Structures are given as C-alpha cells and as structure tokens.
C-alpha cells in the first residue's frame, strides 16, 4: 500500500526544486505513461486505479484508489495512471545532424511544442540554456504529447556550448536572410530565442548565419510565436 | 465615475454567453488596447489607471482606480488599461486569395496562434465552424497578440459554406499528398481540423485535395500540434 509520505513526495515533483532534489519526474495519463514505459527512461514507480490499462508492461505496478491518485496528481481530473521516472543524463549531442538550441525560453507550452516538432522532424537533441524552462515541468511534458520519450533534452551554459562547437550556428531573427533563399548545410545548430526578447546579446555574437521567415504582404504582425517559427524553420531544414 | 453595475457587466464579458448577449468583448493591456483602438473595431469604452498610456487616442477615456480595474479585469495582474469593443459582423470573405477554415477547433490558444499566423502570412479571413472556440475568448485574444485587429474571423455552418464555394478546398490530413509536391493554386481554402479528431467526416467529403506535412526519418511522433501544422502549411502556400 502507498504511504502518505510517498504520496507527498510524488506530489512535490510538480515543483522543479523537488524534481532536481530527487532526480525524478512525473507523467500522467494512459498514452504518456505508455510512451515513457516503452522509452529509455528508467522507471521509478507506476500507480494506477485500473491495472488493465497497463497490461503491456510486466514491471511492478501499484494499484491505488481514485482518491490516492488524486492526491498525488497535478491534474484536476487525474487520468487512471501516473508514472514516476528518473531524470535522464543527456550524453553529448552527436554532431552528424541538425541540433536545436533554445535560449531562455520561458513558456512550458512552447518548449513542449518545440520538443514535439523535433520528434516529427527527426531532430534528436535539444540543447537548452540553463535559463530555459524545465523540460520536466508538467505543462511542458503535456505539450510534448509523449515526444519527450524520444527527443533528448539537456541544459547547459549555452554560450560556452556554442563557443566550443564546430557546427555552423543559425539563429532565427526578425531581420535575417530569408529561410527560402538560405542554402542550408546537412548539419548545424538552429538557435531559437526568448518569446519576448529573442536571442540574447551574448549568444547573438556566436551566430554564424541570421535567418528569418518572410512575412507576406504588408508588415502587420510584429512577430511569430516561437513554436510557430520553429515549425516553419524545421520544415525548411528538412525539405 | 464607473458604477458597480458597469464593472459587473464588463466582468461578465469573460464569458461567451454575455459577450454574445451584449455584442461586446474585452481586451486588456497597453499593446492590445492600442491595436484595437487603431483598428476598424468600434470602441465601446476604455478604462485606465493612467491616461498617459493612451495619449495617442482622443476619444473618451474613463480614469479608474487600480481596485476598480482589478474588479473588471479577467487577469490576476491587470495591466493599466482595459478596452471594451463591439463584436464585428464579418462580411463575406472575398475569394481572390487564400482563406483559412477551421473545423471544431477547441483550444483558445491554438485559435489565437492561428489568427496571428494568418496575420503574418497575409490571410485576411478565418472561417470557423460554429463548433469552434470563440475568437473573443480572452485566451484566444491574448494568443493573437493583437492580430485580431487585422484578421477577420467569422462563424458559420462550415459544411454549408464549403458546399457553396467555388474555390478548391484543401484539407490537412495525416495521409495526404506531401505539401512539398502539391501544386498549390493562387487561391483556395485551407481547412484545419480538431486537435484530437482532425477534420470531421462531414467536412472531409467536401475536401478536393488532401495534403500533409512529411515526417522526417522514423515514424515516431503521431501528429503535429494544429497551430504548428498551420504555420508550416501557410508558409508553403506563400512560397
């Protein structure tokens, strides 16, 4: 039987501080838990109100009551199953393909959508500045729709990382070369900036090519949402 | 001086029912209110705690206290100014360019992001099925980042609308022709579907061309977020 102490620990993983302290994160819902159980993430524990939803898995599962699930969940309507997994150590990105880097991204939904896009476009690594929102934030995880199981996301001093790389560094700007004219190499790093301020001055100095997405017709909208811009740029990279 | 009754009415406009009853909607914040005041939307009233933020405007403005603004606002931290505007009647879309149609879109953030994308790509009309989330929902308005001031958004029986049009109708599907191979005409209608279920069966019958966005590498992610997909498709349409 699950103890009050365990429930309290799991509930605390909604906060970054406790996720880092324990090296654990939580995913919820039948689909998300399945994606994670079938991934390389190491499972810590699984709790469900209905073991039949997890019949594909032969590791230990703890049956809990709806009330216990509600107490450990971050959702207002918890969905049958909750899994606790170990935060992965990300090995060095391999440099044979494109890598996405994000500089001080703040919105968990945007980061999650971007991870989902990387999964779609076969980008295997996302390098985040240490100032970027946590990829194990429940809202980020939700927005990845399970793609967190396949895309490796690491945090580092982005400036130091970019200083060391030999890959060409592309950055998304409002006033760069049109992505439609740019001759994109087979591999490189694409840097996306903060929602309000774009790429930080420090990182700007390290960009080898500024690219942008041409607006159509009159100059009206001031900018695109960073996830929308990432969608368009990754699609162009993979053309 | 603003009355309690006025405050109550403005607060009620957070809900669709009351927006429709009064034919009014609310926008908040210095940037958003400015975009709307400078648009074709008819202003009903403007309330601010600091008239200097609205010095570009010479219509009537009501000075309110921070406490009054908080009471009428839908935000936890109201930002200086709130404007009430009349819901616009949308004239018939003109058919000389691309039009975006959305079928049963549910998430206000997605609709707002899509309106912002249309603004960027010069798409002037968004035709929503009557089952789509309200474009005057505060979360939708926020996600448009002011683009609601320039893109016309109307609600209708989408099936009936598509039956009458002579434009070619493109729909985003998981198994359509690659958007990169499709020869796109100068004008048409692009239909985007619901977040979970895609385009409804009824509307599917009216699609003349099914298009899709090629995934790269292994088939992993199940789908793209509808706003991400719209970003990519509109960029391709405008190439």
Short mmCIF file of C-alpha atoms in Angstrom, two decimals:
data_model
loop_
_atom_site.label_atom_id
_atom_site.label_comp_id
_atom_site.label_asym_id
_atom_site.label_seq_id
_atom_site.Cartn_x
_atom_site.Cartn_y
_atom_site.Cartn_z
CA UNK A 1 0.00 0.00 0.00
CA UNK A 2 1.13 3.50 -0.82
CA UNK A 3 2.07 5.63 2.20
CA UNK A 4 1.19 9.25 2.87
CA UNK A 5 4.90 10.01 2.67
CA UNK A 6 5.15 8.53 -0.85
CA UNK A 7 2.07 10.46 -1.96
CA UNK A 8 3.60 13.65 -0.59
CA UNK A 9 6.89 13.00 -2.39
CA UNK A 10 5.16 12.36 -5.72
CA UNK A 11 3.01 15.46 -5.34
CA UNK A 12 6.15 17.52 -4.61
CA UNK A 13 7.54 16.55 -8.05
CA UNK A 14 5.19 19.14 -9.57
CA UNK A 15 7.88 21.61 -8.49
CA UNK A 16 11.27 21.88 -10.17
CA UNK A 17 13.11 22.15 -6.86
CA UNK A 18 11.91 18.74 -5.74
CA UNK A 19 12.33 17.17 -9.19
CA UNK A 20 16.00 18.13 -9.09
CA UNK A 21 16.41 17.10 -5.47
CA UNK A 22 15.07 13.58 -6.13
CA UNK A 23 16.14 13.27 -9.78
CA UNK A 24 12.58 12.22 -10.62
CA UNK A 25 9.66 13.47 -12.68
CA UNK A 26 6.02 12.53 -13.14
CA UNK A 27 3.93 11.81 -16.22
CA UNK A 28 0.21 11.17 -16.21
CA UNK A 29 -2.36 9.58 -18.48
CA UNK A 30 -2.56 6.30 -20.35
CA UNK A 31 -0.80 7.45 -23.52
CA UNK A 32 2.00 9.45 -21.90
CA UNK A 33 2.86 6.76 -19.34
CA UNK A 34 2.96 4.13 -22.08
CA UNK A 35 5.32 6.24 -24.22
CA UNK A 36 7.66 6.66 -21.25
CA UNK A 37 7.49 2.99 -20.17
CA UNK A 38 8.44 2.00 -23.72
CA UNK A 39 11.30 4.52 -23.87
CA UNK A 40 14.84 4.51 -22.47
CA UNK A 41 13.78 6.45 -19.38
CA UNK A 42 14.28 4.44 -16.19
CA UNK A 43 11.01 3.84 -14.39
CA UNK A 44 10.85 4.54 -10.66
CA UNK A 45 7.24 3.57 -9.93
CA UNK A 46 3.82 3.27 -11.57
CA UNK A 47 0.44 3.86 -9.88
CA UNK A 48 -2.93 3.13 -11.41
CA UNK A 49 -6.57 2.75 -10.47
CA UNK A 50 -7.00 0.14 -13.20
CA UNK A 51 -4.19 -2.32 -13.97
CA UNK A 52 -5.81 -3.33 -17.28
CA UNK A 53 -4.66 -0.06 -18.89
CA UNK A 54 -1.05 -1.12 -18.42
CA UNK A 55 -1.25 -4.81 -19.43
CA UNK A 56 1.61 -4.34 -21.93
CA UNK A 57 4.04 -3.80 -19.03
CA UNK A 58 5.42 -6.54 -16.78
CA UNK A 59 7.30 -4.46 -14.20
CA UNK A 60 5.85 -3.67 -10.76
CA UNK A 61 2.64 -1.62 -10.68
CA UNK A 62 0.90 -0.34 -7.60
CA UNK A 63 -2.89 -0.34 -7.51
CA UNK A 64 -4.21 2.82 -5.84
CA UNK A 65 -7.65 4.26 -5.13
CA UNK A 66 -9.03 7.19 -7.13
CA UNK A 67 -8.61 9.29 -4.01
CA UNK A 68 -4.92 8.37 -3.65
CA UNK A 69 -4.32 9.08 -7.34
CA UNK A 70 -5.99 12.46 -6.98
CA UNK A 71 -3.73 13.30 -4.03
CA UNK A 72 -0.51 12.58 -5.91
CA UNK A 73 -1.66 14.04 -9.24
CA UNK A 74 -1.03 17.52 -10.61
CA UNK A 75 -4.22 17.36 -12.68
CA UNK A 76 -7.67 18.45 -11.57
CA UNK A 77 -9.05 15.30 -13.24
CA UNK A 78 -6.37 12.62 -12.93
CA UNK A 79 -6.46 10.05 -15.71
CA UNK A 80 -6.18 6.43 -14.42
CA UNK A 81 -2.38 6.18 -14.30
CA UNK A 82 0.67 8.05 -13.08
CA UNK A 83 4.31 7.12 -13.63
CA UNK A 84 7.43 8.34 -11.87
CA UNK A 85 10.62 8.28 -13.93
CA UNK A 86 14.27 9.16 -13.45
CA UNK A 87 15.51 12.38 -15.00
CA UNK A 88 17.90 11.31 -17.75
CA UNK A 89 21.51 12.39 -18.01
CA UNK A 90 21.91 13.62 -21.56
CA UNK A 91 25.05 12.44 -23.31
CA UNK A 92 26.83 14.82 -25.66
CA UNK A 93 24.73 15.53 -28.76
CA UNK A 94 26.15 13.81 -31.77
CA UNK A 95 27.08 16.26 -34.46
CA UNK A 96 26.13 14.38 -37.60
CA UNK A 97 22.76 16.10 -37.93
CA UNK A 98 20.94 19.30 -37.03
CA UNK A 99 20.59 20.17 -33.34
CA UNK A 100 18.09 22.64 -31.92
CA UNK A 101 19.21 25.08 -29.24
CA UNK A 102 16.88 27.31 -27.23
CA UNK A 103 17.97 30.47 -25.46
CA UNK A 104 15.97 31.45 -22.36
CA UNK A 105 12.65 30.03 -23.48
CA UNK A 106 10.15 30.77 -20.71
CA UNK A 107 6.82 29.21 -21.63
CA UNK A 108 6.48 25.49 -20.82
CA UNK A 109 3.89 25.00 -23.57
CA UNK A 110 6.26 26.46 -26.17
CA UNK A 111 9.13 24.20 -25.08
CA UNK A 112 6.84 21.16 -25.16
CA UNK A 113 5.54 22.03 -28.63
CA UNK A 114 9.12 22.51 -29.84
CA UNK A 115 10.15 19.08 -28.47
CA UNK A 116 7.16 17.56 -30.30
CA UNK A 117 8.27 19.32 -33.50
CA UNK A 118 11.82 17.98 -33.11
CA UNK A 119 10.39 14.48 -32.81
CA UNK A 120 8.36 14.97 -36.00
CA UNK A 121 11.34 16.31 -37.92
CA UNK A 122 13.87 13.78 -36.61
CA UNK A 123 15.90 16.26 -34.55
CA UNK A 124 17.31 14.13 -31.72
CA UNK A 125 18.79 16.75 -29.41
CA UNK A 126 17.52 19.97 -27.89
CA UNK A 127 20.19 21.98 -26.07
CA UNK A 128 18.61 24.44 -23.62
CA UNK A 129 20.29 27.40 -21.96
CA UNK A 130 20.22 26.93 -18.19
CA UNK A 131 17.81 29.89 -18.13
CA UNK A 132 15.20 27.90 -20.10
CA UNK A 133 12.03 26.49 -18.51
CA UNK A 134 12.35 22.91 -17.21
CA UNK A 135 11.51 20.20 -19.74
CA UNK A 136 10.09 18.06 -16.88
CA UNK A 137 7.60 20.78 -15.96
CA UNK A 138 4.17 19.06 -16.16
CA UNK A 139 2.93 21.61 -18.72
CA UNK A 140 5.97 21.03 -20.92
CA UNK A 141 5.56 17.26 -20.70
CA UNK A 142 1.88 17.57 -21.60
CA UNK A 143 2.67 19.68 -24.67
CA UNK A 144 5.28 17.17 -25.89
CA UNK A 145 2.46 14.61 -26.26
CA UNK A 146 4.95 11.88 -25.48
CA UNK A 147 7.79 13.15 -27.66
CA UNK A 148 9.90 13.65 -24.52
CA UNK A 149 10.33 9.87 -24.68
CA UNK A 150 12.33 10.16 -27.91
CA UNK A 151 13.99 13.59 -28.03
CA UNK A 152 17.00 14.16 -25.73
CA UNK A 153 16.79 17.46 -23.88
CA UNK A 154 19.80 18.82 -21.97
CA UNK A 155 20.59 22.02 -20.07
CA UNK A 156 23.91 23.79 -20.24
CA UNK A 157 25.69 27.13 -20.40
CA UNK A 158 24.58 27.82 -23.98
CA UNK A 159 27.26 30.43 -24.68
CA UNK A 160 30.05 28.08 -23.60
CA UNK A 161 28.48 25.24 -25.60
CA UNK A 162 28.24 27.30 -28.79
CA UNK A 163 31.79 28.60 -28.38
CA UNK A 164 33.10 25.03 -28.49
CA UNK A 165 31.09 23.66 -31.42
CA UNK A 166 32.44 23.39 -34.93
CA UNK A 167 28.98 23.24 -36.46
CA UNK A 168 27.63 26.29 -38.29
CA UNK A 169 25.25 28.19 -35.98
CA UNK A 170 21.99 29.53 -37.43
CA UNK A 171 19.80 31.88 -35.44
CA UNK A 172 16.18 32.96 -36.01
CA UNK A 173 15.92 36.76 -36.25
CA UNK A 174 13.39 39.28 -37.50
CA UNK A 175 15.93 40.71 -39.96
CA UNK A 176 17.96 37.76 -41.19
CA UNK A 177 18.31 36.23 -44.66
CA UNK A 178 15.08 34.66 -45.90
CA UNK A 179 14.98 30.99 -44.99
CA UNK A 180 13.73 30.34 -48.53
CA UNK A 181 16.96 31.70 -50.04
CA UNK A 182 19.37 30.34 -47.45
CA UNK A 183 21.47 27.37 -48.54
CA UNK A 184 21.25 25.15 -45.53
CA UNK A 185 24.01 22.61 -44.81
CA UNK A 186 23.39 18.96 -43.89
CA UNK A 187 24.13 19.64 -40.25
CA UNK A 188 24.20 22.64 -37.97
CA UNK A 189 22.69 24.21 -34.89
CA UNK A 190 19.49 26.23 -35.08
CA UNK A 191 19.09 28.68 -32.18
CA UNK A 192 15.63 29.95 -31.19
CA UNK A 193 15.32 32.82 -28.72
CA UNK A 194 13.13 34.03 -25.90
CA UNK A 195 9.42 34.74 -26.52
CA UNK A 196 9.71 38.49 -25.89
CA UNK A 197 13.38 39.34 -26.41
CA UNK A 198 14.64 36.86 -28.99
CA UNK A 199 18.21 35.60 -28.85
CA UNK A 200 20.33 37.15 -26.07
CA UNK A 201 23.15 39.55 -27.00
CA UNK A 202 25.78 37.13 -25.72
CA UNK A 203 24.52 34.32 -27.94
CA UNK A 204 23.97 36.66 -30.92
CA UNK A 205 27.73 37.16 -31.18
CA UNK A 206 28.17 33.44 -31.80
CA UNK A 207 25.63 33.11 -34.62
CA UNK A 208 27.23 32.49 -38.00
CA UNK A 209 24.05 33.00 -40.09
CA UNK A 210 20.97 35.02 -39.25
CA UNK A 211 17.83 33.65 -40.88
CA UNK A 212 14.22 34.77 -40.88
CA UNK A 213 10.77 33.84 -42.13
CA UNK A 214 9.44 36.26 -44.74
CA UNK A 215 6.16 37.94 -43.92
CA UNK A 216 3.59 38.11 -46.72
CA UNK A 217 2.07 41.38 -47.90
CA UNK A 218 2.00 44.39 -45.58
CA UNK A 219 4.13 44.41 -42.44
CA UNK A 220 1.44 43.92 -39.84
CA UNK A 221 2.06 41.22 -37.22
CA UNK A 222 5.17 42.07 -35.24
CA UNK A 223 6.42 38.54 -34.93
CA UNK A 224 5.52 34.89 -34.96
CA UNK A 225 5.13 32.75 -31.87
CA UNK A 226 8.45 30.96 -31.26
CA UNK A 227 6.88 27.50 -31.66
CA UNK A 228 5.28 28.53 -34.98
CA UNK A 229 8.64 29.88 -36.18
CA UNK A 230 10.39 26.67 -35.12
CA UNK A 231 7.79 24.63 -37.04
CA UNK A 232 8.46 26.57 -40.23
CA UNK A 233 12.26 26.55 -39.89
CA UNK A 234 12.49 22.82 -39.15
CA UNK A 235 10.24 22.07 -42.11
CA UNK A 236 12.57 24.14 -44.31
CA UNK A 237 15.67 22.42 -42.91
CA UNK A 238 14.15 19.04 -43.80
CA UNK A 239 12.99 19.96 -47.30
CA UNK B 1 -17.36 57.56 -12.17
CA UNK B 2 -17.78 53.92 -13.05
CA UNK B 3 -20.70 52.17 -11.38
CA UNK B 4 -20.77 48.73 -9.79
CA UNK B 5 -23.25 47.74 -12.48
CA UNK B 6 -20.82 48.69 -15.27
CA UNK B 7 -18.00 46.81 -13.54
CA UNK B 8 -20.22 43.75 -13.26
CA UNK B 9 -21.18 43.94 -16.93
CA UNK B 10 -17.55 44.22 -18.05
CA UNK B 11 -16.51 41.34 -15.83
CA UNK B 12 -19.33 39.23 -17.28
CA UNK B 13 -17.79 39.61 -20.76
CA UNK B 14 -15.19 37.00 -19.77
CA UNK B 15 -17.98 34.53 -20.60
CA UNK B 16 -19.14 33.81 -24.13
CA UNK B 17 -22.82 33.89 -23.16
CA UNK B 18 -22.59 37.51 -22.03
CA UNK B 19 -20.32 38.55 -24.91
CA UNK B 20 -22.98 37.37 -27.33
CA UNK B 21 -25.82 38.88 -25.30
CA UNK B 22 -24.20 42.34 -25.27
CA UNK B 23 -22.30 42.08 -28.58
CA UNK B 24 -19.18 43.22 -26.74
CA UNK B 25 -15.73 41.86 -25.87
CA UNK B 26 -12.82 42.97 -23.71
CA UNK B 27 -9.13 43.38 -24.43
CA UNK B 28 -6.51 44.25 -21.83
CA UNK B 29 -3.02 45.66 -21.76
CA UNK B 30 -1.34 48.66 -23.35
CA UNK B 31 -0.35 46.96 -26.61
CA UNK B 32 -3.58 45.04 -27.23
CA UNK B 33 -5.85 48.00 -26.49
CA UNK B 34 -3.80 50.20 -28.82
CA UNK B 35 -4.03 47.67 -31.66
CA UNK B 36 -7.80 47.53 -31.25
CA UNK B 37 -8.25 51.32 -30.91
CA UNK B 38 -6.30 51.75 -34.15
CA UNK B 39 -8.32 49.06 -35.95
CA UNK B 40 -11.77 49.04 -37.55
CA UNK B 41 -13.37 47.64 -34.40
CA UNK B 42 -15.89 50.03 -32.87
CA UNK B 43 -14.90 51.08 -29.37
CA UNK B 44 -17.50 50.93 -26.62
CA UNK B 45 -15.45 52.20 -23.67
CA UNK B 46 -11.90 52.49 -22.36
CA UNK B 47 -10.78 52.34 -18.71
CA UNK B 48 -7.32 53.06 -17.43
CA UNK B 49 -5.45 53.78 -14.23
CA UNK B 50 -3.03 56.01 -16.17
CA UNK B 51 -4.29 58.16 -19.06
CA UNK B 52 -0.73 58.80 -20.29
CA UNK B 53 -0.58 55.27 -21.74
CA UNK B 54 -3.35 56.16 -24.17
CA UNK B 55 -2.27 59.67 -25.25
CA UNK B 56 -2.49 58.69 -28.93
CA UNK B 57 -6.28 58.40 -28.63
CA UNK B 58 -8.70 61.33 -28.45
CA UNK B 59 -11.98 59.54 -27.74
CA UNK B 60 -13.49 59.32 -24.25
CA UNK B 61 -11.43 57.52 -21.61
CA UNK B 62 -12.50 56.79 -18.06
CA UNK B 63 -9.94 57.03 -15.29
CA UNK B 64 -10.40 54.22 -12.75
CA UNK B 65 -8.62 53.12 -9.61
CA UNK B 66 -6.38 50.03 -9.56
CA UNK B 67 -9.03 48.36 -7.45
CA UNK B 68 -11.81 49.09 -9.96
CA UNK B 69 -9.62 47.83 -12.82
CA UNK B 70 -8.92 44.63 -10.90
CA UNK B 71 -12.65 44.09 -10.38
CA UNK B 72 -13.49 44.35 -14.08
CA UNK B 73 -10.40 42.50 -15.34
CA UNK B 74 -10.06 38.83 -16.22
CA UNK B 75 -6.34 38.90 -15.36
CA UNK B 76 -4.79 38.19 -12.00
CA UNK B 77 -2.47 41.14 -12.59
CA UNK B 78 -4.40 43.71 -14.67
CA UNK B 79 -2.18 45.85 -16.86
CA UNK B 80 -3.10 49.59 -16.70
CA UNK B 81 -5.82 49.61 -19.37
CA UNK B 82 -8.90 47.72 -20.47
CA UNK B 83 -10.96 48.35 -23.59
CA UNK B 84 -14.48 47.21 -24.46
CA UNK B 85 -15.21 46.79 -28.16
CA UNK B 86 -18.14 45.76 -30.33
CA UNK B 87 -18.07 42.27 -31.81
CA UNK B 88 -17.68 42.79 -35.56
CA UNK B 89 -20.06 41.47 -38.18
CA UNK B 90 -17.87 39.73 -40.71
CA UNK B 91 -18.73 40.45 -44.30
CA UNK B 92 -18.42 37.66 -46.84
CA UNK B 93 -14.79 36.65 -47.35
CA UNK B 94 -13.50 37.85 -50.68
CA UNK B 95 -12.37 34.99 -52.84
CA UNK B 96 -9.34 36.45 -54.57
CA UNK B 97 -6.88 34.93 -52.13
CA UNK B 98 -6.45 32.01 -49.75
CA UNK B 99 -8.89 31.68 -46.86
CA UNK B 100 -8.32 29.60 -43.75
CA UNK B 101 -11.17 27.49 -42.37
CA UNK B 102 -11.12 25.72 -39.02
CA UNK B 103 -13.35 22.79 -38.14
CA UNK B 104 -14.23 22.37 -34.46
CA UNK B 105 -11.04 23.83 -33.05
CA UNK B 106 -11.33 23.63 -29.26
CA UNK B 107 -8.27 25.25 -27.73
CA UNK B 108 -8.39 29.06 -27.45
CA UNK B 109 -4.58 29.31 -27.55
CA UNK B 110 -4.46 27.34 -30.80
CA UNK B 111 -7.09 29.56 -32.44
CA UNK B 112 -5.26 32.70 -31.29
CA UNK B 113 -1.93 31.42 -32.60
CA UNK B 114 -3.58 30.56 -35.92
CA UNK B 115 -5.06 34.07 -36.22
CA UNK B 116 -1.59 35.51 -35.53
CA UNK B 117 -0.16 33.24 -38.26
CA UNK B 118 -2.82 34.41 -40.73
CA UNK B 119 -1.85 38.00 -40.00
CA UNK B 120 1.83 37.19 -40.65
CA UNK B 121 1.05 35.41 -43.90
CA UNK B 122 -1.48 37.94 -45.19
CA UNK B 123 -4.53 35.67 -44.88
CA UNK B 124 -7.40 38.09 -44.27
CA UNK B 125 -10.25 35.73 -43.38
CA UNK B 126 -10.66 32.85 -40.98
CA UNK B 127 -13.94 30.95 -41.35
CA UNK B 128 -14.74 28.96 -38.20
CA UNK B 129 -17.28 26.17 -37.85
CA UNK B 130 -19.90 27.17 -35.30
CA UNK B 131 -18.46 24.40 -33.09
CA UNK B 132 -15.12 26.24 -32.85
CA UNK B 133 -13.95 28.06 -29.70
CA UNK B 134 -14.90 31.76 -29.55
CA UNK B 135 -12.33 34.14 -31.07
CA UNK B 136 -13.26 36.73 -28.41
CA UNK B 137 -12.37 34.32 -25.60
CA UNK B 138 -9.75 36.20 -23.52
CA UNK B 139 -7.18 33.39 -24.02
CA UNK B 140 -7.70 33.47 -27.78
CA UNK B 141 -7.34 37.27 -27.88
CA UNK B 142 -4.15 37.06 -25.80
CA UNK B 143 -2.63 34.48 -28.16
CA UNK B 144 -3.42 36.62 -31.23
CA UNK B 145 -1.04 39.26 -29.81
CA UNK B 146 -3.17 41.95 -31.47
CA UNK B 147 -3.66 40.20 -34.81
CA UNK B 148 -7.40 40.02 -34.11
CA UNK B 149 -7.35 43.71 -35.06
CA UNK B 150 -6.45 42.83 -38.66
CA UNK B 151 -7.73 39.33 -39.44
CA UNK B 152 -11.48 38.90 -39.94
CA UNK B 153 -12.88 35.92 -38.08
CA UNK B 154 -16.40 34.68 -38.73
CA UNK B 155 -18.51 31.74 -37.55
CA UNK B 156 -20.80 29.75 -39.78
CA UNK B 157 -22.13 26.33 -40.69
CA UNK B 158 -18.83 25.20 -42.25
CA UNK B 159 -20.34 22.36 -44.27
CA UNK B 160 -22.91 24.68 -45.86
CA UNK B 161 -20.22 27.29 -46.52
CA UNK B 162 -17.90 24.80 -48.23
CA UNK B 163 -20.75 23.38 -50.31
CA UNK B 164 -21.35 26.79 -51.84
CA UNK B 165 -17.77 27.85 -52.58
CA UNK B 166 -16.19 27.53 -55.99
CA UNK B 167 -12.68 27.69 -54.56
CA UNK B 168 -10.60 24.49 -54.40
CA UNK B 169 -10.72 23.09 -50.87
CA UNK B 170 -7.50 21.77 -49.32
CA UNK B 171 -7.54 19.85 -46.07
CA UNK B 172 -4.69 18.93 -43.72
CA UNK B 173 -4.57 15.16 -43.16
CA UNK B 174 -2.07 12.65 -41.84
CA UNK B 175 -2.16 10.72 -45.12
CA UNK B 176 -2.49 13.36 -47.84
CA UNK B 177 -0.18 14.35 -50.68
CA UNK B 178 3.06 15.92 -49.45
CA UNK B 179 2.70 19.67 -49.27
CA UNK B 180 6.14 19.89 -50.89
CA UNK B 181 4.90 18.13 -54.04
CA UNK B 182 1.44 19.70 -54.18
CA UNK B 183 0.95 22.34 -56.86
CA UNK B 184 -0.93 24.99 -54.96
CA UNK B 185 -3.19 27.42 -56.78
CA UNK B 186 -3.22 31.20 -56.24
CA UNK B 187 -6.37 30.98 -54.20
CA UNK B 188 -8.22 28.35 -52.24
CA UNK B 189 -9.48 27.34 -48.86
CA UNK B 190 -7.25 25.51 -46.39
CA UNK B 191 -9.20 23.53 -43.79
CA UNK B 192 -7.58 22.63 -40.46
CA UNK B 193 -9.31 20.16 -38.14
CA UNK B 194 -9.89 19.50 -34.48
CA UNK B 195 -6.89 18.92 -32.15
CA UNK B 196 -7.79 15.30 -31.38
CA UNK B 197 -10.01 14.16 -34.24
CA UNK B 198 -8.88 16.16 -37.26
CA UNK B 199 -11.39 17.21 -39.91
CA UNK B 200 -14.93 15.94 -39.31
CA UNK B 201 -16.37 13.28 -41.61
CA UNK B 202 -18.97 15.69 -42.97
CA UNK B 203 -16.33 18.23 -44.00
CA UNK B 204 -13.96 15.52 -45.29
CA UNK B 205 -16.43 14.77 -48.10
CA UNK B 206 -16.07 18.34 -49.36
CA UNK B 207 -12.26 18.40 -49.50
CA UNK B 208 -10.91 18.45 -53.05
CA UNK B 209 -7.24 17.85 -52.12
CA UNK B 210 -5.81 16.14 -49.05
CA UNK B 211 -2.39 17.45 -48.11
CA UNK B 212 0.06 16.56 -45.38
CA UNK B 213 3.40 17.52 -43.90
CA UNK B 214 6.07 14.84 -44.39
CA UNK B 215 7.64 13.49 -41.23
CA UNK B 216 11.42 13.07 -41.28
CA UNK B 217 13.13 9.78 -40.53
CA UNK B 218 11.34 7.15 -38.48
CA UNK B 219 7.60 7.41 -37.85
CA UNK B 220 7.63 8.46 -34.21
CA UNK B 221 5.50 11.44 -33.25
CA UNK B 222 1.87 10.71 -34.01
CA UNK B 223 0.99 14.15 -35.21
CA UNK B 224 1.83 17.83 -35.09
CA UNK B 225 0.04 20.40 -33.00
CA UNK B 226 -2.60 22.06 -35.21
CA UNK B 227 -1.02 25.51 -34.86
CA UNK B 228 2.42 24.12 -35.83
CA UNK B 229 0.86 22.40 -38.86
CA UNK B 230 -0.92 25.63 -39.85
CA UNK B 231 2.39 27.53 -39.60
CA UNK B 232 4.10 25.11 -41.97
CA UNK B 233 1.20 24.95 -44.46
CA UNK B 234 0.73 28.73 -44.66
CA UNK B 235 4.47 29.19 -45.17
CA UNK B 236 4.30 26.68 -48.04
CA UNK B 237 1.25 28.39 -49.54
CA UNK B 238 3.15 31.71 -49.55
CA UNK B 239 6.40 30.37 -51.01
#
